[in-house]
Every structure is written in C-alpha cells, then in structure tokens.
PDB file of C-alpha atoms in Angstrom:
ATOM      1  CA  UNK V   1     -26.603  85.407-230.373  1.00 39.00           C
ATOM      2  CA  UNK V   2     -27.232  81.829-231.763  1.00 48.00           C
ATOM      3  CA  UNK V   3     -27.194  81.731-235.406  1.00 47.00           C
ATOM      4  CA  UNK V   4     -27.374  85.237-236.199  1.00 71.00           C
ATOM      5  CA  UNK V   5     -30.079  85.614-238.907  1.00 87.00           C
ATOM      6  CA  UNK V   6     -33.107  88.089-239.324  1.00 92.00           C
ATOM      7  CA  UNK V   7     -36.024  86.775-237.584  1.00 96.00           C
ATOM      8  CA  UNK V   8     -38.799  89.634-237.776  1.00 96.00           C
ATOM      9  CA  UNK V   9     -41.875  87.431-238.512  1.00 98.00           C
ATOM     10  CA  UNK V  10     -42.869  83.900-237.422  1.00 98.00           C
ATOM     11  CA  UNK V  11     -45.769  82.544-238.997  1.00 97.00           C
ATOM     12  CA  UNK V  12     -47.716  80.186-236.972  1.00 97.00           C
ATOM     13  CA  UNK V  13     -49.428  77.255-239.088  1.00 96.00           C
ATOM     14  CA  UNK V  14     -51.276  74.341-237.984  1.00 95.00           C
ATOM     15  CA  UNK V  15     -49.161  71.275-238.594  1.00 94.00           C
ATOM     16  CA  UNK V  16     -52.096  69.148-239.807  1.00 91.00           C
ATOM     17  CA  UNK V  17     -53.343  71.271-242.709  1.00 89.00           C
ATOM     18  CA  UNK V  18     -51.519  70.093-245.528  1.00 87.00           C
ATOM     19  CA  UNK V  19     -52.948  72.572-247.833  1.00 87.00           C
ATOM     20  CA  UNK V  20     -51.799  75.336-245.490  1.00 89.00           C
ATOM     21  CA  UNK V  21     -48.391  74.122-245.241  1.00 93.00           C
ATOM     22  CA  UNK V  22     -47.610  73.232-248.661  1.00 89.00           C
ATOM     23  CA  UNK V  23     -47.174  76.744-250.236  1.00 91.00           C
ATOM     24  CA  UNK V  24     -46.321  78.823-247.093  1.00 94.00           C
ATOM     25  CA  UNK V  25     -43.155  79.902-248.360  1.00 94.00           C
ATOM     26  CA  UNK V  26     -44.968  82.372-250.894  1.00 95.00           C
ATOM     27  CA  UNK V  27     -45.421  84.665-248.058  1.00 95.00           C
ATOM     28  CA  UNK V  28     -41.764  85.084-246.934  1.00 95.00           C
ATOM     29  CA  UNK V  29     -41.922  85.145-243.316  1.00 97.00           C
ATOM     30  CA  UNK V  30     -38.661  84.651-241.863  1.00 96.00           C
ATOM     31  CA  UNK V  31     -39.622  81.526-240.014  1.00 97.00           C
ATOM     32  CA  UNK V  32     -42.538  79.336-240.129  1.00 97.00           C
ATOM     33  CA  UNK V  33     -44.018  77.643-236.971  1.00 97.00           C
ATOM     34  CA  UNK V  34     -45.600  74.343-237.452  1.00 97.00           C
ATOM     35  CA  UNK V  35     -48.207  74.219-234.467  1.00 97.00           C
ATOM     36  CA  UNK V  36     -48.526  70.619-232.826  1.00 97.00           C
ATOM     37  CA  UNK V  37     -50.328  72.432-229.857  1.00 96.00           C
ATOM     38  CA  UNK V  38     -53.101  74.641-229.732  1.00 92.00           C
ATOM     39  CA  UNK V  39     -54.108  74.366-233.140  1.00 92.00           C
ATOM     40  CA  UNK V  40     -54.454  70.622-233.162  1.00 95.00           C
ATOM     41  CA  UNK V  41     -57.350  68.887-231.742  1.00 94.00           C
ATOM     42  CA  UNK V  42     -56.330  66.000-229.055  1.00 95.00           C
ATOM     43  CA  UNK V  43     -57.873  63.160-231.686  1.00 95.00           C
ATOM     44  CA  UNK V  44     -55.541  64.743-234.534  1.00 95.00           C
ATOM     45  CA  UNK V  45     -52.052  64.852-232.985  1.00 97.00           C
ATOM     46  CA  UNK V  46     -50.961  61.571-234.737  1.00 96.00           C
ATOM     47  CA  UNK V  47     -52.370  62.841-237.925  1.00 95.00           C
ATOM     48  CA  UNK V  48     -50.598  66.346-237.467  1.00 96.00           C
ATOM     49  CA  UNK V  49     -47.212  64.605-236.737  1.00 97.00           C
ATOM     50  CA  UNK V  50     -47.464  62.316-239.869  1.00 96.00           C
ATOM     51  CA  UNK V  51     -48.159  65.592-241.800  1.00 96.00           C
ATOM     52  CA  UNK V  52     -45.271  67.195-240.166  1.00 96.00           C
ATOM     53  CA  UNK V  53     -42.774  64.667-241.319  1.00 97.00           C
ATOM     54  CA  UNK V  54     -43.666  64.295-244.730  1.00 95.00           C
ATOM     55  CA  UNK V  55     -43.842  68.046-245.100  1.00 95.00           C
ATOM     56  CA  UNK V  56     -40.401  68.671-243.850  1.00 95.00           C
ATOM     57  CA  UNK V  57     -39.074  65.725-246.005  1.00 95.00           C
ATOM     58  CA  UNK V  58     -40.639  66.863-249.005  1.00 95.00           C
ATOM     59  CA  UNK V  59     -41.113  70.700-249.334  1.00 95.00           C
ATOM     60  CA  UNK V  60     -38.628  73.249-250.151  1.00 95.00           C
ATOM     61  CA  UNK V  61     -39.303  76.290-248.147  1.00 96.00           C
ATOM     62  CA  UNK V  62     -36.875  78.576-249.994  1.00 93.00           C
ATOM     63  CA  UNK V  63     -34.721  79.034-246.940  1.00 94.00           C
ATOM     64  CA  UNK V  64     -37.021  79.951-244.614  1.00 96.00           C
ATOM     65  CA  UNK V  65     -36.342  78.802-241.194  1.00 97.00           C
ATOM     66  CA  UNK V  66     -38.492  76.239-239.979  1.00 97.00           C
ATOM     67  CA  UNK V  67     -39.508  75.881-236.236  1.00 98.00           C
ATOM     68  CA  UNK V  68     -42.281  73.466-234.521  1.00 98.00           C
ATOM     69  CA  UNK V  69     -44.211  74.419-231.697  1.00 98.00           C
ATOM     70  CA  UNK V  70     -44.664  70.892-229.544  1.00 98.00           C
ATOM     71  CA  UNK V  71     -46.839  70.108-226.863  1.00 98.00           C
ATOM     72  CA  UNK V  72     -46.013  71.096-223.500  1.00 96.00           C
ATOM     73  CA  UNK V  73     -43.890  69.164-220.944  1.00 96.00           C
ATOM     74  CA  UNK V  74     -46.942  67.754-218.969  1.00 95.00           C
ATOM     75  CA  UNK V  75     -48.142  66.124-222.320  1.00 96.00           C
ATOM     76  CA  UNK V  76     -48.018  62.723-223.178  1.00 96.00           C
ATOM     77  CA  UNK V  77     -47.234  63.950-226.810  1.00 97.00           C
ATOM     78  CA  UNK V  78     -44.155  65.948-226.292  1.00 97.00           C
ATOM     79  CA  UNK V  79     -41.654  62.984-226.783  1.00 98.00           C
ATOM     80  CA  UNK V  80     -43.034  61.910-229.928  1.00 98.00           C
ATOM     81  CA  UNK V  81     -43.507  65.479-231.079  1.00 98.00           C
ATOM     82  CA  UNK V  82     -39.827  66.022-230.750  1.00 98.00           C
ATOM     83  CA  UNK V  83     -38.846  62.585-232.311  1.00 98.00           C
ATOM     84  CA  UNK V  84     -40.811  63.529-235.366  1.00 98.00           C
ATOM     85  CA  UNK V  85     -39.455  66.791-235.705  1.00 98.00           C
ATOM     86  CA  UNK V  86     -35.889  66.050-235.387  1.00 98.00           C
ATOM     87  CA  UNK V  87     -36.406  63.397-237.614  1.00 98.00           C
ATOM     88  CA  UNK V  88     -37.894  65.648-240.174  1.00 97.00           C
ATOM     89  CA  UNK V  89     -34.930  68.152-239.773  1.00 97.00           C
ATOM     90  CA  UNK V  90     -36.688  70.576-238.180  1.00 97.00           C
ATOM     91  CA  UNK V  91     -34.055  73.729-237.217  1.00 97.00           C
ATOM     92  CA  UNK V  92     -35.890  74.920-234.106  1.00 98.00           C
ATOM     93  CA  UNK V  93     -38.050  73.495-231.445  1.00 98.00           C
ATOM     94  CA  UNK V  94     -40.463  75.985-229.522  1.00 98.00           C
ATOM     95  CA  UNK V  95     -41.030  74.680-225.959  1.00 98.00           C
ATOM     96  CA  UNK V  96     -44.493  76.407-224.516  1.00 97.00           C
ATOM     97  CA  UNK V  97     -45.034  77.128-221.175  1.00 97.00           C
ATOM     98  CA  UNK V  98     -41.485  77.252-219.846  1.00 98.00           C
ATOM     99  CA  UNK V  99     -41.487  78.514-216.057  1.00 98.00           C
ATOM    100  CA  UNK V 100     -37.974  77.181-214.974  1.00 98.00           C
ATOM    101  CA  UNK V 101     -34.754  76.204-215.969  1.00 98.00           C
ATOM    102  CA  UNK V 102     -35.348  72.684-215.586  1.00 98.00           C
ATOM    103  CA  UNK V 103     -38.158  72.969-218.200  1.00 98.00           C
ATOM    104  CA  UNK V 104     -35.602  73.755-221.047  1.00 98.00           C
ATOM    105  CA  UNK V 105     -33.259  71.218-219.512  1.00 97.00           C
ATOM    106  CA  UNK V 106     -35.999  68.401-219.941  1.00 98.00           C
ATOM    107  CA  UNK V 107     -36.785  69.209-223.438  1.00 98.00           C
ATOM    108  CA  UNK V 108     -33.071  69.497-224.216  1.00 98.00           C
ATOM    109  CA  UNK V 109     -32.690  65.904-223.144  1.00 98.00           C
ATOM    110  CA  UNK V 110     -35.406  64.516-225.276  1.00 98.00           C
ATOM    111  CA  UNK V 111     -33.837  66.690-228.146  1.00 98.00           C
ATOM    112  CA  UNK V 112     -30.476  64.933-227.810  1.00 98.00           C
ATOM    113  CA  UNK V 113     -32.176  61.626-227.396  1.00 98.00           C
ATOM    114  CA  UNK V 114     -33.887  62.135-231.073  1.00 98.00           C
ATOM    115  CA  UNK V 115     -31.021  63.412-232.494  1.00 98.00           C
ATOM    116  CA  UNK V 116     -28.800  60.330-231.575  1.00 98.00           C
ATOM    117  CA  UNK V 117     -31.810  58.209-232.856  1.00 98.00           C
ATOM    118  CA  UNK V 118     -31.923  59.726-235.996  1.00 98.00           C
ATOM    119  CA  UNK V 119     -28.343  60.604-236.827  1.00 97.00           C
ATOM    120  CA  UNK V 120     -28.651  64.021-236.496  1.00 97.00           C
ATOM    121  CA  UNK V 121     -25.577  66.095-235.381  1.00 97.00           C
ATOM    122  CA  UNK V 122     -26.276  66.384-231.466  1.00 97.00           C
ATOM    123  CA  UNK V 123     -26.663  70.141-230.594  1.00 96.00           C
ATOM    124  CA  UNK V 124     -27.823  71.209-233.999  1.00 97.00           C
ATOM    125  CA  UNK V 125     -31.281  71.445-233.140  1.00 98.00           C
ATOM    126  CA  UNK V 126     -32.255  74.822-231.450  1.00 98.00           C
ATOM    127  CA  UNK V 127     -34.592  75.811-228.715  1.00 98.00           C
ATOM    128  CA  UNK V 128     -37.173  78.639-228.385  1.00 98.00           C
ATOM    129  CA  UNK V 129     -38.694  78.943-225.051  1.00 98.00           C
ATOM    130  CA  UNK V 130     -42.165  80.573-224.969  1.00 98.00           C
ATOM    131  CA  UNK V 131     -43.045  82.033-221.402  1.00 98.00           C
ATOM    132  CA  UNK V 132     -46.647  82.536-220.720  1.00 97.00           C
ATOM    133  CA  UNK V 133     -46.906  82.738-217.129  1.00 97.00           C
ATOM    134  CA  UNK V 134     -45.740  84.950-214.079  1.00 97.00           C
ATOM    135  CA  UNK V 135     -43.600  82.503-212.454  1.00 97.00           C
ATOM    136  CA  UNK V 136     -42.051  82.484-216.208  1.00 98.00           C
ATOM    137  CA  UNK V 137     -41.572  86.148-216.327  1.00 97.00           C
ATOM    138  CA  UNK V 138     -39.989  86.238-212.772  1.00 98.00           C
ATOM    139  CA  UNK V 139     -37.608  83.331-213.907  1.00 98.00           C
ATOM    140  CA  UNK V 140     -36.835  84.566-217.492  1.00 98.00           C
ATOM    141  CA  UNK V 141     -33.101  84.944-217.111  1.00 98.00           C
ATOM    142  CA  UNK V 142     -32.555  81.691-215.664  1.00 98.00           C
ATOM    143  CA  UNK V 143     -34.588  80.332-218.381  1.00 98.00           C
ATOM    144  CA  UNK V 144     -32.675  82.567-221.068  1.00 98.00           C
ATOM    145  CA  UNK V 145     -29.431  80.963-219.913  1.00 98.00           C
ATOM    146  CA  UNK V 146     -30.344  77.591-219.392  1.00 98.00           C
ATOM    147  CA  UNK V 147     -29.043  76.042-222.426  1.00 97.00           C
ATOM    148  CA  UNK V 148     -26.464  76.453-225.078  1.00 97.00           C
ATOM    149  CA  UNK V 149     -29.345  75.571-227.539  1.00 97.00           C
ATOM    150  CA  UNK V 150     -31.292  78.456-226.791  1.00 97.00           C
ATOM    151  CA  UNK V 151     -31.686  80.712-229.693  1.00 97.00           C
ATOM    152  CA  UNK V 152     -34.402  82.961-228.290  1.00 97.00           C
ATOM    153  CA  UNK V 153     -37.364  83.403-226.152  1.00 98.00           C
ATOM    154  CA  UNK V 154     -40.803  84.445-226.707  1.00 98.00           C
ATOM    155  CA  UNK V 155     -43.769  85.803-224.655  1.00 97.00           C
ATOM    156  CA  UNK V 156     -47.209  84.291-224.848  1.00 94.00           C
ATOM    157  CA  UNK V 157     -50.277  86.448-223.924  1.00 93.00           C
ATOM    158  CA  UNK V 158     -53.186  84.439-223.857  1.00 90.00           C
ATOM    159  CA  UNK V 159     -52.393  82.427-220.623  1.00 92.00           C
ATOM    160  CA  UNK V 160     -50.335  85.434-219.448  1.00 95.00           C
ATOM    161  CA  UNK V 161     -53.053  87.614-219.201  1.00 93.00           C
ATOM    162  CA  UNK V 162     -55.479  85.314-217.720  1.00 93.00           C
ATOM    163  CA  UNK V 163     -53.180  84.597-214.723  1.00 94.00           C
ATOM    164  CA  UNK V 164     -52.623  88.224-214.772  1.00 93.00           C
ATOM    165  CA  UNK V 165     -56.038  88.822-214.457  1.00 94.00           C
ATOM    166  CA  UNK V 166     -56.325  91.401-216.941  1.00 94.00           C
ATOM    167  CA  UNK V 167     -57.063  91.444-220.591  1.00 91.00           C
ATOM    168  CA  UNK V 168     -55.374  92.749-223.859  1.00 89.00           C
ATOM    169  CA  UNK V 169     -55.760  96.919-224.181  1.00 91.00           C
ATOM    170  CA  UNK V 170     -54.980  99.202-227.453  1.00 88.00           C
ATOM    171  CA  UNK V 171     -52.077 100.789-225.991  1.00 90.00           C
ATOM    172  CA  UNK V 172     -50.440  97.420-224.660  1.00 90.00           C
ATOM    173  CA  UNK V 173     -49.739  98.776-221.110  1.00 93.00           C
ATOM    174  CA  UNK V 174     -51.195  95.259-219.756  1.00 94.00           C
ATOM    175  CA  UNK V 175     -47.933  93.497-221.383  1.00 95.00           C
ATOM    176  CA  UNK V 176     -45.383  96.630-220.831  1.00 96.00           C
ATOM    177  CA  UNK V 177     -43.840  94.897-217.539  1.00 96.00           C
ATOM    178  CA  UNK V 178     -43.628  91.273-219.119  1.00 97.00           C
ATOM    179  CA  UNK V 179     -42.143  92.576-222.429  1.00 98.00           C
ATOM    180  CA  UNK V 180     -39.815  94.724-220.453  1.00 97.00           C
ATOM    181  CA  UNK V 181     -38.576  92.137-218.219  1.00 97.00           C
ATOM    182  CA  UNK V 182     -38.293  89.500-221.004  1.00 98.00           C
ATOM    183  CA  UNK V 183     -35.968  91.607-223.320  1.00 98.00           C
ATOM    184  CA  UNK V 184     -33.730  92.617-220.558  1.00 98.00           C
ATOM    185  CA  UNK V 185     -33.326  88.914-219.758  1.00 98.00           C
ATOM    186  CA  UNK V 186     -33.139  87.805-223.273  1.00 98.00           C
ATOM    187  CA  UNK V 187     -30.356  90.669-223.952  1.00 97.00           C
ATOM    188  CA  UNK V 188     -28.238  89.466-220.400  1.00 97.00           C
ATOM    189  CA  UNK V 189     -28.417  85.857-222.088  1.00 97.00           C
ATOM    190  CA  UNK V 190     -27.196  86.813-225.433  1.00 95.00           C
ATOM    191  CA  UNK V 191     -30.360  85.418-227.125  1.00 97.00           C
ATOM    192  CA  UNK V 192     -33.141  86.753-229.382  1.00 97.00           C
ATOM    193  CA  UNK V 193     -36.499  87.976-228.247  1.00 98.00           C
ATOM    194  CA  UNK V 194     -40.057  87.528-229.670  1.00 98.00           C
ATOM    195  CA  UNK V 195     -43.207  89.164-229.260  1.00 98.00           C
ATOM    196  CA  UNK V 196     -46.719  87.433-229.005  1.00 97.00           C
ATOM    197  CA  UNK V 197     -49.107  87.127-231.631  1.00 97.00           C
ATOM    198  CA  UNK V 198     -51.984  89.544-232.268  1.00 96.00           C
ATOM    199  CA  UNK V 199     -55.242  87.859-232.806  1.00 94.00           C
ATOM    200  CA  UNK V 200     -57.325  90.996-233.854  1.00 94.00           C
ATOM    201  CA  UNK V 201     -57.483  90.759-238.021  1.00 95.00           C
ATOM    202  CA  UNK V 202     -59.836  93.738-238.048  1.00 95.00           C
ATOM    203  CA  UNK V 203     -57.672  96.662-236.302  1.00 96.00           C
ATOM    204  CA  UNK V 204     -54.449  97.089-238.881  1.00 97.00           C
ATOM    205  CA  UNK V 205     -53.449 100.324-237.124  1.00 97.00           C
ATOM    206  CA  UNK V 206     -53.521  98.991-233.758  1.00 96.00           C
ATOM    207  CA  UNK V 207     -51.429  95.933-235.313  1.00 97.00           C
ATOM    208  CA  UNK V 208     -49.032  98.398-236.504  1.00 97.00           C
ATOM    209  CA  UNK V 209     -48.629 100.334-233.134  1.00 97.00           C
ATOM    210  CA  UNK V 210     -48.098  97.455-231.592  1.00 97.00           C
ATOM    211  CA  UNK V 211     -45.219  96.281-233.700  1.00 98.00           C
ATOM    212  CA  UNK V 212     -43.948  99.793-233.456  1.00 97.00           C
ATOM    213  CA  UNK V 213     -43.789  99.512-229.613  1.00 97.00           C
ATOM    214  CA  UNK V 214     -42.193  96.130-229.604  1.00 97.00           C
ATOM    215  CA  UNK V 215     -39.538  97.357-231.799  1.00 96.00           C
ATOM    216  CA  UNK V 216     -38.920 100.334-229.753  1.00 96.00           C
ATOM    217  CA  UNK V 217     -38.629  98.068-226.906  1.00 97.00           C
ATOM    218  CA  UNK V 218     -35.807  96.064-228.511  1.00 96.00           C
ATOM    219  CA  UNK V 219     -37.671  93.073-229.684  1.00 97.00           C
ATOM    220  CA  UNK V 220     -36.424  91.088-232.713  1.00 96.00           C
ATOM    221  CA  UNK V 221     -39.696  90.122-234.130  1.00 97.00           C
ATOM    222  CA  UNK V 222     -43.295  88.854-233.570  1.00 98.00           C
ATOM    223  CA  UNK V 223     -45.059  85.934-234.106  1.00 97.00           C
ATOM    224  CA  UNK V 224     -48.163  86.363-236.674  1.00 98.00           C
ATOM    225  CA  UNK V 225     -51.120  84.376-237.586  1.00 97.00           C
ATOM    226  CA  UNK V 226     -52.224  85.795-240.821  1.00 97.00           C
ATOM    227  CA  UNK V 227     -50.083  86.506-244.232  1.00 97.00           C
ATOM    228  CA  UNK V 228     -51.478  89.782-244.090  1.00 97.00           C
ATOM    229  CA  UNK V 229     -49.605  90.746-240.903  1.00 98.00           C
ATOM    230  CA  UNK V 230     -46.127  90.060-242.433  1.00 98.00           C
ATOM    231  CA  UNK V 231     -45.582  93.073-244.544  1.00 97.00           C
ATOM    232  CA  UNK V 232     -46.652  95.305-242.046  1.00 98.00           C
ATOM    233  CA  UNK V 233     -43.908  93.883-239.495  1.00 98.00           C
ATOM    234  CA  UNK V 234     -41.502  93.988-242.284  1.00 96.00           C
ATOM    235  CA  UNK V 235     -42.079  97.753-243.083  1.00 95.00           C
ATOM    236  CA  UNK V 236     -41.852  98.511-239.340  1.00 96.00           C
ATOM    237  CA  UNK V 237     -38.554  96.673-238.841  1.00 95.00           C
ATOM    238  CA  UNK V 238     -37.061  98.219-241.875  1.00 92.00           C
ATOM    239  CA  UNK V 239     -34.227 100.576-241.450  1.00 89.00           C
ATOM    240  CA  UNK V 240     -34.895 104.248-242.759  1.00 88.00           C
ATOM    241  CA  UNK V 241     -32.717 105.695-245.196  1.00 88.00           C
ATOM    242  CA  UNK V 242     -30.752 107.799-242.569  1.00 86.00           C
ATOM    243  CA  UNK V 243     -30.176 104.563-240.521  1.00 86.00           C
ATOM    244  CA  UNK V 244     -28.729 102.871-243.299  1.00 89.00           C
ATOM    245  CA  UNK V 245     -26.454 105.891-244.330  1.00 87.00           C
ATOM    246  CA  UNK V 246     -25.283 106.424-240.769  1.00 85.00           C
ATOM    247  CA  UNK V 247     -24.701 102.537-240.445  1.00 86.00           C
ATOM    248  CA  UNK V 248     -22.788 102.711-243.864  1.00 86.00           C
ATOM    249  CA  UNK V 249     -20.600 105.213-242.647  1.00 83.00           C
ATOM    250  CA  UNK V 250     -19.896 103.796-239.332  1.00 84.00           C
ATOM    251  CA  UNK V 251     -18.661 100.417-240.683  1.00 84.00           C
ATOM    252  CA  UNK V 252     -16.504 102.049-243.272  1.00 82.00           C
ATOM    253  CA  UNK V 253     -15.180 104.849-240.594  1.00 78.00           C
ATOM    254  CA  UNK V 254     -14.381 102.216-238.167  1.00 77.00           C
ATOM    255  CA  UNK V 255     -12.480 100.287-240.292  1.00 73.00           C
ATOM    256  CA  UNK V 256     -10.318 103.162-241.681  1.00 71.00           C
ATOM    257  CA  UNK V 257      -9.741 104.659-238.216  1.00 65.00           C
ATOM    258  CA  UNK V 258      -8.817 101.109-236.708  1.00 65.00           C
ATOM    259  CA  UNK V 259      -6.236 101.066-238.924  1.00 65.00           C
ATOM    260  CA  UNK V 260      -4.968 104.534-237.655  1.00 62.00           C
ATOM    261  CA  UNK V 261      -5.069 103.496-234.067  1.00 61.00           C
ATOM    262  CA  UNK V 262      -8.275 105.616-233.294  1.00 62.00           C
ATOM    263  CA  UNK V 263     -11.049 104.223-231.192  1.00 63.00           C
ATOM    264  CA  UNK V 264     -13.308 107.256-231.118  1.00 70.00           C
ATOM    265  CA  UNK V 265     -14.461 109.666-233.852  1.00 68.00           C
ATOM    266  CA  UNK V 266     -17.549 111.506-235.211  1.00 72.00           C
ATOM    267  CA  UNK V 267     -20.093 111.065-237.785  1.00 70.00           C
ATOM    268  CA  UNK V 268     -22.497 113.699-238.866  1.00 72.00           C
ATOM    269  CA  UNK V 269     -21.781 115.486-235.331  1.00 69.00           C
ATOM    270  CA  UNK V 270     -22.350 112.265-233.576  1.00 73.00           C
ATOM    271  CA  UNK V 271     -19.669 110.413-231.573  1.00 72.00           C
ATOM    272  CA  UNK V 272     -18.874 106.783-232.722  1.00 73.00           C
ATOM    273  CA  UNK V 273     -16.893 103.991-231.228  1.00 71.00           C
ATOM    274  CA  UNK V 274     -16.323 100.341-231.637  1.00 74.00           C
ATOM    275  CA  UNK V 275     -19.222  99.632-229.320  1.00 73.00           C
ATOM    276  CA  UNK V 276     -21.419 100.702-232.102  1.00 78.00           C
ATOM    277  CA  UNK V 277     -20.337  98.408-234.867  1.00 80.00           C
ATOM    278  CA  UNK V 278     -22.634  95.458-234.059  1.00 82.00           C
ATOM    279  CA  UNK V 279     -25.669  97.729-234.303  1.00 84.00           C
ATOM    280  CA  UNK V 280     -24.535  99.300-237.713  1.00 86.00           C
ATOM    281  CA  UNK V 281     -23.827  95.824-238.999  1.00 86.00           C
ATOM    282  CA  UNK V 282     -27.490  94.678-237.973  1.00 86.00           C
ATOM    283  CA  UNK V 283     -29.061  97.541-239.808  1.00 88.00           C
ATOM    284  CA  UNK V 284     -27.112  96.619-242.819  1.00 90.00           C
ATOM    285  CA  UNK V 285     -28.289  92.851-242.477  1.00 87.00           C
ATOM    286  CA  UNK V 286     -31.942  93.782-241.792  1.00 88.00           C
ATOM    287  CA  UNK V 287     -31.706  96.212-244.722  1.00 87.00           C
ATOM    288  CA  UNK V 288     -30.346  93.527-247.075  1.00 87.00           C
ATOM    289  CA  UNK V 289     -33.370  91.269-245.851  1.00 83.00           C
ATOM    290  CA  UNK V 290     -35.645  93.805-246.691  1.00 82.00           C
ATOM    291  CA  UNK V 291     -34.288  94.255-250.067  1.00 83.00           C
ATOM    292  CA  UNK V 292     -33.624  98.091-249.587  1.00 86.00           C
ATOM    293  CA  UNK V 293     -29.885  97.875-249.473  1.00 84.00           C
ATOM    294  CA  UNK V 294     -27.717  96.809-252.399  1.00 79.00           C
ATOM    295  CA  UNK V 295     -24.369  97.866-251.190  1.00 79.00           C
ATOM    296  CA  UNK V 296     -20.991  95.939-250.603  1.00 78.00           C
ATOM    297  CA  UNK V 297     -21.043  95.604-246.872  1.00 75.00           C
TER     298      UNK V 297
END
C-alpha cells in the first residue's frame, strides 16, 4: 500500500475559486482534490492553473493531503496541468477516465518530465486513477497495477451510469458490480480504493447508507463535494469501542505470543493469528485519526 495514511474523505474544490481554496483545511477532510477538469470552464483553464500554483505555494493546509484532478489525456490541457501541479508541490495527481494501463503510463511520463523540469525527486508524485467506463472496470486490475506511483483508484459514477444506460438508485445496486470489481482489483494490486461523489445534498440518510455500504465493501474512503458530508463519512468509518478493544488486545497479544513462539491463540473466544495484525493496526490508526484513541499503540 503506497504511503499508508488515512484517506476517508477527499473533498473536491474548483481550482479557480480562490475564496473556497484558502480556508478549505478548516473542514478537516483527509484529502483535498483541486479540480482542473469538470469544475472549470474551458475559457478559465489558464486562470485555474494560475490560482492553483499560488495556492499550493502560499497556503498551509495543516497536513491535509493535496490532490489535483487534471484534464483528460485527450485534452490539450493535461501537460500544462501536470507541469503546474508538480511545480506547485502537489502530492497526488488524479487522472480521469482511465481505461487501460497505457493511460496511466502516458500520465506517468508527463509527471516524470515535470519532476525533472522543476527539480522534484523523480517518483515522489503519486497517481490516482479514476475509472469511469465499462471498459475501465473490465481492465481495472491492469490499471491498478500499471505503475509504482499508483496510490489508489477511484470510481466515477457520472459517465459510468450514462454508458451503463442506468441511473443512480437509493439502494446503490446500479453501482454494485462496478464497486465490487474495483475493490477486488485494487486489493489485488495492493493499492487503495475510493468511492464516487454523491451529489444529492438533500437526502442525508441516503448518503449515510451509501457510506455504510462502501465501508462494508472494503473501500478506504469517499469523494465528497460538501463540507457537510465530511463528518458523516468520518463517523461511519470510525471504529466502534469493541473493535478498538479487540484490535488493542490483538496487537499486544501477538507481540507477547510471538516471543513464546506461538502463532495462533484466542481473544474473547475468537481465534487470532498473525494475519490479523495488519487489520488491527489499521483499526488503531483510524481510531487515532478520528480522535477516539489516546493509547500508546
């Protein structure tokens, strides 16, 4: 898993809107995605890049991970998008509409060129691939495993629903196949997996149900478009007290029993082995990020 960190929420912001960008850290998302693609009109692309560069250079985002969604590979803007993002010190570049391994590799070449141009250590800028079409879903594993820079993959519902000839439903069944295939591909490749945005800002119970569903499927987090969505996602992804206690016991016991040469034991009547250590550590890390664990682990 590339750069292990908590990425429950990724908040989209239009890159040309300076008034929205300057204080975005106050909402405490795990990541901010500066959008140079859909949120920016064609005649505003240059202005958006200018704003993005100076934002990256002048605003302290208090440790929040910074991502930029560039324009697509078929766009005349992508090379300059990447140059500006890398020059500004962006951490992750989100490449939209990926359908094949070669799409990621084309973006990777442009990123490496920009790193060399601006004196950034080659290989440090990570990639997130957005998959937004049926062919992209079919090729999900080859996309997920296409580069050492890949930190995660995200599903985009808008174009996917259109090409699937369906629409969003309250129970999420229209997305179930795509979500399932994507999470399996991401885990097989050892990278993270993120869900699409929910644009309905009137149905908060429906939003909560969707977040609960993607957590159950194994997703690492969700893209959001409103600060009001952030606390709901963080609450759903927060471990329960029982999960924290079990994780704590697992980590401590594994350390103790390892010294005794034991690989399998029981905690509260449940069999535990070394394979469960990573999950226990993830529970503790998430609990710390949620501010509900103050222990020493």
